[in-house]
Amino acid sequence: MKIWQLPSVLLLLISSVISHPHNLFEYNELSEYVDSHQEEYVQTLRDWVAVESDSSDVLKRPDCHRMMDMTAEKLRAMGGKVELVDIGVQELPNGQTVDLPKVVTAQFGSDPSKQTVCVYGHVDVQPAKLEDGWATDPYNLTDIDGNLYGRGASDNKAPVLAWIHTVEAYQALKIVCDLPVNVKFIIEGMEETGSNGLDAMIMAQRDSFLSDVDYILISDCGWLSRRPALTYGTRGNCYFFAEVEGPKQDLHSGVYGGTVIEPMTDLIGILDTLISPSGKILIPGIREAVAPLSDEEWKMYQDIEFDIESYKSKIGVSQLMYNNKVDLLAHRWRYPTVTVHGIEGAFSAPGTKTVIPAKVIAKFSIRQVPNMDPAVVKKQVTDYLNSVFAKRKSPNKLKVTMVIGAKPWLADTKHPLYEAGKIYHFFILVFNVEPDLIREGGTIPIAKTFEDVTGKSIIMLPIGGFDDGLHSQNEKMSRYNYIEGTKLFIAYLHEVAHLKKN
Ligand SMILES: CC(C)C[C@H](NC(=O)CN)C(=O)O
């Protein structure tokens, strides 16, 4: 066989070894180290998942504080220079305040001749209850056929741990190889409610902790399929509460129904005007702001392997909004959407309570995209709902509040960090395949701020599986992704060490 007849992945691997001859040897040692510590890594994940660090429930705030302490302790035990940064308080709707979980910063190495990366992640989670339909206790990490089920396993505790274990592996094999770059960590505990307090902290640390950072690394997202991926964009999130208040207390629907104008009817009526059944956002100005789909993007989406039938079967639906791949990917990643998440105050328990709820609060969010601006979206949504409500001539009161205003983020795929030749061989080394270049429909609220404040580039390196069930029942992280993902980070740090220093 001639060299040009070799498969392209093998050629890439050979070229990687030729350009950095020591890579393979060190990688093998490190990879074996990771394999031999697999059970320890799973146990640490179990300990972390056991903490109900649900940032949306203030009653769970002590668990969030404990989670930050555990994170700090882990990094401190590895010899990191660790701080728990106080980021102030959260104001609750009733006017009371509660302490925000402190942010953990840590530093490993300060060699000015090396690149410095800053890993961002979060250790808070979305709510989860067994009664929601989980097959296992969400806070007891359960291994079934190599899948580790538990709330926060994939989003984002295992990826954070994988980065920590990366540093640990380099430290453990110090005789063979030293940490190739300086590594900093910023780990927060409020991501799942919009990263409250983190923007201000990032700005405050710009000229201190963040001043020597060359790149920001984020692994808070997932692959599109079984193929590994690099993520170059995330959508933003504008999260709204729409409160409709009527009578001074709940009423018997038999006694009062037919005489009062019901808050729930008003609320459902206005919610129904947000989006059409075919997915068209009806709020004036929203669709007009969206950056048009370029030919280049269309081509990129067209070239991505994405099986519509298996997507449908994975989520258990018989029909999707669109029937072709490009439309589906575009609407998942780079067009805005409206989702109604829930209604507080509505009767939702099993059984048949015949009540007219006096006050109901709808929770809905708009995933926004370039070139939408959260401040503009807030005004567009508030004005629109007020005008729709006014037409109902209801005596009830409507109050619209935007509680999260997280911006979208989009990387320049031409940046050396994303340029195939420069980085893809670390994927080949670990997975023997090139990654998909994808966008993420979800939000990493701090991403844009990181980039704007530090002026540094972000690279998103997901290790979560396509079917991890983030935010839903039976969230999981596979052992495969957790362990091979750690190896990917190990290989990647080598890669960053060879990038030209800015
Ligand atoms: C603002 C949201 C609550 C952020 C959340 N982020 C993630 O899930 C990242 N893994 C989201 O719903 O997108």
XYZ file of C-alpha atoms and ligand atoms in Angstrom:
515
model
C 0.000 0.000 0.000
C 1.269 3.490 -0.887
C 1.118 6.315 1.640
C -1.608 8.153 -0.332
C -3.786 5.085 -0.131
C -3.868 5.190 3.674
C -7.149 6.352 5.221
C -7.135 10.124 5.919
C -7.520 9.659 9.695
C -4.383 7.542 9.783
C -2.494 10.105 7.722
C -3.565 12.828 10.127
C -2.447 10.747 13.076
C 0.936 10.099 11.470
C 1.381 13.806 10.702
C 0.496 14.653 14.297
C 3.131 12.306 15.647
C 5.709 13.612 13.162
C 5.009 17.228 14.136
C 5.030 16.515 17.917
C 7.009 13.270 18.222
C 6.781 13.053 22.030
C 2.964 13.232 21.966
C 2.185 9.606 21.412
C 4.420 8.283 24.159
C 3.078 10.737 26.739
C -0.449 10.257 25.570
C -0.244 6.501 25.998
C 1.076 6.834 29.542
C -1.590 9.351 30.432
C -4.309 7.337 28.764
C -3.349 4.233 30.733
C -3.337 6.293 33.905
C -6.898 7.441 33.187
C -8.070 3.888 32.460
C -6.596 2.599 35.681
C -8.344 5.348 37.704
C -11.763 4.879 36.149
C -13.470 3.560 39.303
C -12.080 6.408 41.378
C -13.397 8.936 38.844
C -16.838 7.316 38.913
C -16.869 7.388 42.714
C -16.018 11.103 42.768
C -18.834 11.728 40.302
C -21.120 9.706 42.598
C -20.136 11.922 45.557
C -20.807 15.053 43.528
C -24.127 13.879 42.087
C -25.281 13.057 45.639
C -25.313 16.788 46.404
C -28.668 18.304 45.364
C -27.115 21.511 44.109
C -30.324 22.732 42.442
C -29.693 26.449 42.018
C -33.298 27.268 41.126
C -34.635 26.219 44.535
C -33.550 28.559 47.322
C -34.315 25.856 49.883
C -31.472 23.859 48.323
C -29.025 26.754 48.648
C -27.111 25.059 51.516
C -26.433 22.142 49.121
C -25.162 24.600 46.505
C -22.788 26.113 49.080
C -21.624 22.602 50.032
C -21.042 21.755 46.381
C -18.801 24.797 45.945
C -16.884 23.860 49.112
C -16.387 20.304 47.818
C -15.147 21.619 44.476
C -12.713 23.976 46.192
C -11.537 21.175 48.483
C -10.869 18.839 45.563
C -8.782 21.473 43.755
C -6.987 22.482 46.945
C -6.056 18.867 47.675
C -4.340 18.797 44.269
C -2.151 21.731 45.259
C -4.059 24.393 43.319
C -4.106 28.004 44.427
C -7.815 28.107 45.246
C -10.196 30.877 46.220
C -13.894 30.934 46.979
C -14.996 34.283 45.596
C -17.976 35.979 47.225
C -20.303 37.259 44.484
C -22.990 38.777 46.690
C -26.652 38.024 47.118
C -29.648 37.070 45.024
C -32.804 39.115 45.350
C -35.917 36.981 45.613
C -39.324 38.007 44.207
C -40.581 38.611 47.796
C -37.861 41.204 48.359
C -35.726 38.984 50.599
C -32.139 38.170 49.724
C -30.136 34.958 49.835
C -26.381 34.437 49.444
C -25.248 33.374 45.992
C -22.977 30.304 45.936
C -19.361 31.468 45.919
C -17.401 31.009 42.696
C -14.375 28.711 42.849
C -11.222 29.938 41.144
C -8.102 27.786 41.010
C -4.701 27.993 39.421
C -2.201 25.298 38.498
C 1.131 26.596 37.238
C 2.211 30.133 36.448
C 5.037 29.636 33.962
C 4.980 32.768 31.742
C 6.540 30.865 28.848
C 3.522 28.546 28.675
C 0.018 29.138 27.388
C -2.587 29.714 30.090
C -6.041 28.248 29.663
C -9.058 28.922 31.845
C -11.588 26.108 32.175
C -15.108 27.296 32.931
C -17.806 24.955 34.229
C -20.667 24.724 36.698
C -21.658 22.325 39.454
C -25.249 23.415 40.019
C -28.054 21.386 38.465
C -31.616 21.601 37.197
C -34.401 20.359 39.507
C -35.075 16.584 39.618
C -37.469 14.407 41.590
C -37.973 10.645 41.422
C -41.715 11.313 40.917
C -40.938 13.221 37.690
C -40.525 9.785 36.120
C -36.924 8.884 36.855
C -36.186 5.158 36.782
C -33.592 5.596 39.547
C -32.989 8.076 42.378
C -31.659 11.185 40.566
C -29.164 11.897 43.347
C -27.761 8.386 43.600
C -25.471 7.824 40.619
C -26.544 4.484 39.181
C -24.530 2.506 36.666
C -26.700 0.624 34.171
C -24.877 -0.991 31.254
C -22.048 1.537 31.381
C -24.332 4.558 31.647
C -24.081 6.621 34.825
C -27.551 7.971 35.632
C -27.965 10.977 37.904
C -28.967 14.637 37.851
C -26.052 16.782 36.738
C -23.989 13.768 35.643
C -23.575 15.171 32.133
C -24.614 18.777 32.804
C -22.016 19.593 34.022
C -20.429 17.616 36.862
C -18.662 14.874 34.868
C -17.144 17.303 32.335
C -15.881 19.528 35.188
C -14.394 16.463 36.876
C -12.882 15.300 33.585
C -10.956 18.584 33.405
C -9.870 18.225 37.027
C -8.757 14.641 36.389
C -6.816 15.860 33.362
C -4.705 18.090 35.594
C -4.446 15.304 38.173
C -3.167 12.829 35.542
C -0.482 15.245 34.350
C 0.520 15.871 37.963
C 0.676 12.156 38.711
C 2.949 11.481 35.740
C 5.160 14.470 36.378
C 8.329 12.427 35.800
C 7.193 11.655 32.277
C 5.530 14.953 31.457
C 4.761 18.203 33.200
C 1.497 20.116 32.807
C 2.033 21.477 29.280
C 0.065 24.680 29.931
C -0.923 26.693 32.987
C -4.483 25.769 33.910
C -6.975 27.993 35.687
C -10.517 27.090 36.695
C -13.632 29.175 37.173
C -16.417 26.963 38.529
C -19.758 28.463 39.424
C -22.966 27.340 41.110
C -25.708 29.411 39.418
C -25.412 28.563 35.708
C -28.765 26.827 35.559
C -30.531 30.022 36.610
C -28.593 32.334 34.318
C -25.197 32.702 36.074
C -26.378 35.366 38.511
C -23.481 37.468 39.793
C -20.885 35.945 37.487
C -20.762 38.761 34.909
C -19.728 41.235 37.594
C -17.119 38.833 38.953
C -15.594 38.255 35.517
C -15.391 42.007 34.952
C -13.827 42.523 38.376
C -11.200 39.824 37.724
C -10.327 40.938 34.210
C -7.041 42.572 35.193
C -6.142 40.094 37.909
C -7.110 36.396 37.699
C -8.004 36.591 34.004
C -5.215 38.912 32.859
C -2.815 36.193 31.627
C -5.432 33.806 30.209
C -4.882 32.927 26.532
C -7.917 30.723 25.884
C -11.162 29.862 27.614
C -12.258 26.239 27.499
C -15.869 25.222 28.053
C -17.287 21.693 28.073
C -20.902 22.357 28.974
C -22.671 20.938 25.936
C -23.066 17.679 24.032
C -22.367 15.913 20.750
C -24.891 15.821 17.944
C -24.550 12.104 17.316
C -22.161 9.298 18.233
C -19.452 11.295 16.536
C -17.437 13.668 18.766
C -17.894 17.366 18.143
C -16.484 20.840 18.494
C -19.052 23.526 19.261
C -18.774 26.980 17.708
C -22.011 28.648 18.805
C -24.656 28.690 21.510
C -28.082 30.320 21.610
C -28.946 32.887 24.263
C -31.900 32.770 26.606
C -34.382 35.460 27.592
C -36.491 33.943 30.365
C -39.795 35.597 31.280
C -42.376 35.429 34.033
C -45.872 36.567 32.998
C -48.045 36.950 36.080
C -51.812 37.397 35.906
C -53.504 38.264 39.180
C -57.257 38.411 39.768
C -59.372 37.640 42.843
C -57.788 37.931 46.277
C -57.796 34.157 46.761
C -58.536 30.886 44.939
C -62.253 30.315 44.314
C -64.655 27.365 43.970
C -65.288 27.045 40.227
C -68.885 25.895 40.796
C -69.734 28.761 43.092
C -67.884 31.532 41.229
C -67.218 30.092 37.736
C -69.072 32.091 35.092
C -69.037 35.284 37.134
C -65.327 36.095 37.371
C -62.832 36.697 34.569
C -60.347 33.978 35.286
C -56.591 34.738 35.447
C -55.733 31.349 33.945
C -57.949 31.982 30.885
C -56.278 35.352 30.389
C -52.841 33.817 30.762
C -53.438 30.940 28.347
C -54.961 33.438 25.899
C -51.885 35.645 25.819
C -49.442 32.720 25.792
C -51.192 31.393 22.716
C -50.226 34.550 20.826
C -46.470 34.037 21.236
C -45.890 31.366 18.598
C -47.949 29.768 15.832
C -48.539 25.994 15.667
C -45.982 25.835 12.849
C -43.298 27.449 15.021
C -43.481 31.026 13.697
C -42.703 33.542 16.448
C -45.501 36.111 16.432
C -43.850 38.822 18.565
C -43.170 41.748 16.205
C -39.482 42.445 15.538
C -38.044 39.125 16.666
C -37.752 37.293 13.365
C -36.601 40.439 11.571
C -33.513 40.714 13.813
C -32.107 37.269 13.036
C -28.915 37.060 10.969
C -29.774 35.425 7.634
C -28.572 31.878 6.927
C -25.513 32.136 4.670
C -24.739 29.761 1.788
C -21.655 28.634 3.712
C -23.755 27.712 6.752
C -26.279 25.908 4.579
C -23.431 23.864 3.100
C -21.982 23.086 6.531
C -25.342 21.839 7.787
C -25.856 19.862 4.619
C -22.516 18.094 5.129
C -23.214 17.061 8.726
C -24.343 13.495 9.288
C -27.683 13.645 11.088
C -30.271 10.927 10.946
C -33.781 12.364 11.229
C -35.427 9.000 11.929
C -33.153 8.154 14.851
C -33.581 11.705 16.219
C -37.360 11.201 16.143
C -37.156 7.830 17.806
C -34.710 9.059 20.457
C -37.163 11.740 21.619
C -40.265 9.648 20.971
C -42.157 11.752 18.427
C -43.733 10.782 15.140
C -43.410 14.161 13.459
C -41.045 17.126 13.667
C -41.491 20.796 12.745
C -39.398 20.286 9.587
C -38.679 17.302 7.406
C -35.193 18.071 6.148
C -31.846 18.081 7.883
C -30.792 21.661 7.124
C -34.057 23.160 8.411
C -33.954 20.989 11.515
C -30.376 21.836 12.395
C -30.883 25.508 11.607
C -33.950 25.698 13.842
C -32.191 23.837 16.583
C -29.071 26.013 16.530
C -29.398 29.338 14.789
C -33.018 30.488 14.775
C -34.884 31.695 17.854
C -37.677 29.745 19.457
C -40.272 30.219 22.190
C -40.889 27.547 24.834
C -43.539 27.672 27.547
C -42.012 25.846 30.521
C -44.709 25.872 33.159
C -47.358 27.730 35.118
C -46.868 28.445 38.800
C -50.074 28.609 40.796
C -51.919 26.267 38.439
C -53.380 23.093 39.893
C -50.991 20.368 38.746
C -51.284 17.593 41.314
C -53.006 14.304 40.457
C -56.750 14.377 41.138
C -59.556 16.761 40.300
C -59.486 19.917 42.377
C -62.211 22.281 41.068
C -60.511 25.560 41.698
C -60.140 28.921 39.979
C -56.541 29.874 40.718
C -56.341 33.509 41.834
C -52.839 34.181 40.582
C -50.887 32.307 37.921
C -47.371 32.888 36.657
C -46.301 31.517 33.286
C -42.629 30.758 32.744
C -41.481 30.945 29.152
C -38.217 31.617 27.409
C -36.954 32.719 24.037
C -33.727 31.176 22.825
C -32.158 34.053 20.975
C -29.466 34.117 18.341
C -27.182 36.592 16.570
C -28.167 39.498 15.959
C -30.820 39.618 18.704
C -30.218 41.643 21.841
C -31.761 40.614 25.206
C -32.559 44.246 26.140
C -34.475 44.694 22.887
C -36.202 41.308 23.257
C -37.335 42.308 26.757
C -39.065 45.418 25.383
C -40.521 43.614 22.379
C -42.038 40.854 24.523
C -43.292 43.162 27.280
C -44.900 45.647 24.859
C -46.448 42.865 22.802
C -47.965 40.975 25.745
C -49.281 44.193 27.291
C -50.958 45.125 24.017
C -52.454 41.648 23.538
C -53.681 41.664 27.131
C -55.172 45.142 26.783
C -57.344 43.889 23.905
C -58.918 41.341 26.269
C -60.270 44.219 28.409
C -59.701 42.101 31.487
C -59.834 43.610 34.991
C -56.993 41.292 36.041
C -53.454 42.580 36.353
C -50.597 41.453 34.092
C -46.960 41.808 35.103
C -44.189 40.724 32.686
C -40.633 40.346 34.013
C -37.486 39.134 32.270
C -35.475 37.162 34.827
C -32.631 35.902 32.604
C -31.106 37.795 29.689
C -28.260 35.582 28.449
C -26.635 36.431 25.133
C -25.861 34.030 22.282
C -22.236 33.265 21.426
C -20.668 32.506 18.063
C -17.011 31.697 17.352
C -15.008 32.449 14.266
C -14.489 28.996 12.797
C -11.489 30.353 10.889
C -9.662 31.019 14.166
C -6.576 28.765 14.627
C -8.383 27.129 17.565
C -10.993 25.795 15.170
C -8.878 25.276 12.113
C -8.974 21.605 11.249
C -5.289 21.073 10.540
C -4.238 22.585 13.829
C -6.468 20.769 16.243
C -8.304 17.841 14.808
C -5.530 15.323 15.284
C -6.154 15.225 19.036
C -9.628 13.890 18.217
C -8.045 11.321 15.920
C -5.653 10.295 18.666
C -8.494 9.551 21.075
C -11.498 8.680 18.908
C -9.879 7.849 15.604
C -12.328 10.130 13.827
C -12.587 13.824 12.996
C -15.163 15.831 14.959
C -18.355 17.410 13.696
C -18.300 21.192 13.793
C -21.624 22.011 15.422
C -23.652 24.667 17.202
C -25.570 24.195 20.410
C -29.231 25.088 20.841
C -28.796 25.589 24.587
C -27.241 28.496 26.402
C -24.026 29.112 28.278
C -24.946 32.441 29.797
C -21.401 33.588 30.586
C -19.794 32.670 27.246
C -20.285 36.007 25.490
C -19.254 37.968 28.575
C -16.047 35.943 28.848
C -15.169 36.798 25.283
C -16.172 40.459 25.480
C -14.446 41.131 28.802
C -11.191 39.233 28.248
C -10.926 39.672 24.480
C -9.805 36.021 24.409
C -11.180 33.184 22.318
C -13.385 30.452 23.646
C -13.322 26.884 22.480
C -16.156 24.559 23.390
C -15.125 20.940 23.639
C -18.176 18.872 24.521
C -17.886 15.364 25.916
C -21.577 14.810 26.701
C -23.391 12.196 24.592
C -26.181 13.126 22.147
C -28.673 11.136 24.248
C -27.688 12.252 27.763
C -31.157 13.623 28.598
C -29.957 16.982 29.928
C -32.561 18.734 32.113
C -34.885 15.783 31.650
C -35.645 12.467 33.373
C -32.856 9.877 33.527
C -29.981 12.228 32.729
C -26.803 10.201 32.273
C -23.175 10.293 31.317
C -21.701 7.197 29.748
C -18.497 5.803 31.220
C -17.141 5.860 27.669
C -17.686 9.597 27.223
C -16.476 10.389 30.748
C -13.249 8.436 30.409
C -12.459 9.005 26.731
C -13.500 12.634 27.242
C -10.831 12.964 29.934
C -8.295 11.604 27.469
C -9.506 14.111 24.882
C -8.813 16.949 27.325
C -5.383 15.496 28.036
C -4.557 15.360 24.332
C -6.021 18.816 23.797
C -3.812 20.468 26.409
C -0.808 19.159 24.483
C -2.259 20.727 21.393
C -2.797 24.117 23.028
C 0.794 24.040 24.300
C 1.935 24.039 20.688
C -0.208 26.961 19.555
C 1.714 30.182 18.986
C 1.558 32.344 22.137
C -0.413 35.591 21.585
C -30.029 30.058 30.992
C -30.225 28.571 30.980
C -30.859 28.155 32.247
C -28.907 27.876 30.766
C -29.008 26.392 30.457
N -27.693 25.943 30.176
C -27.384 24.668 29.973
O -28.185 23.777 30.014
C -25.917 24.366 29.699
N -25.640 23.023 29.841
C -29.936 26.144 29.277
O -31.113 25.882 29.513
O -29.492 26.214 28.135
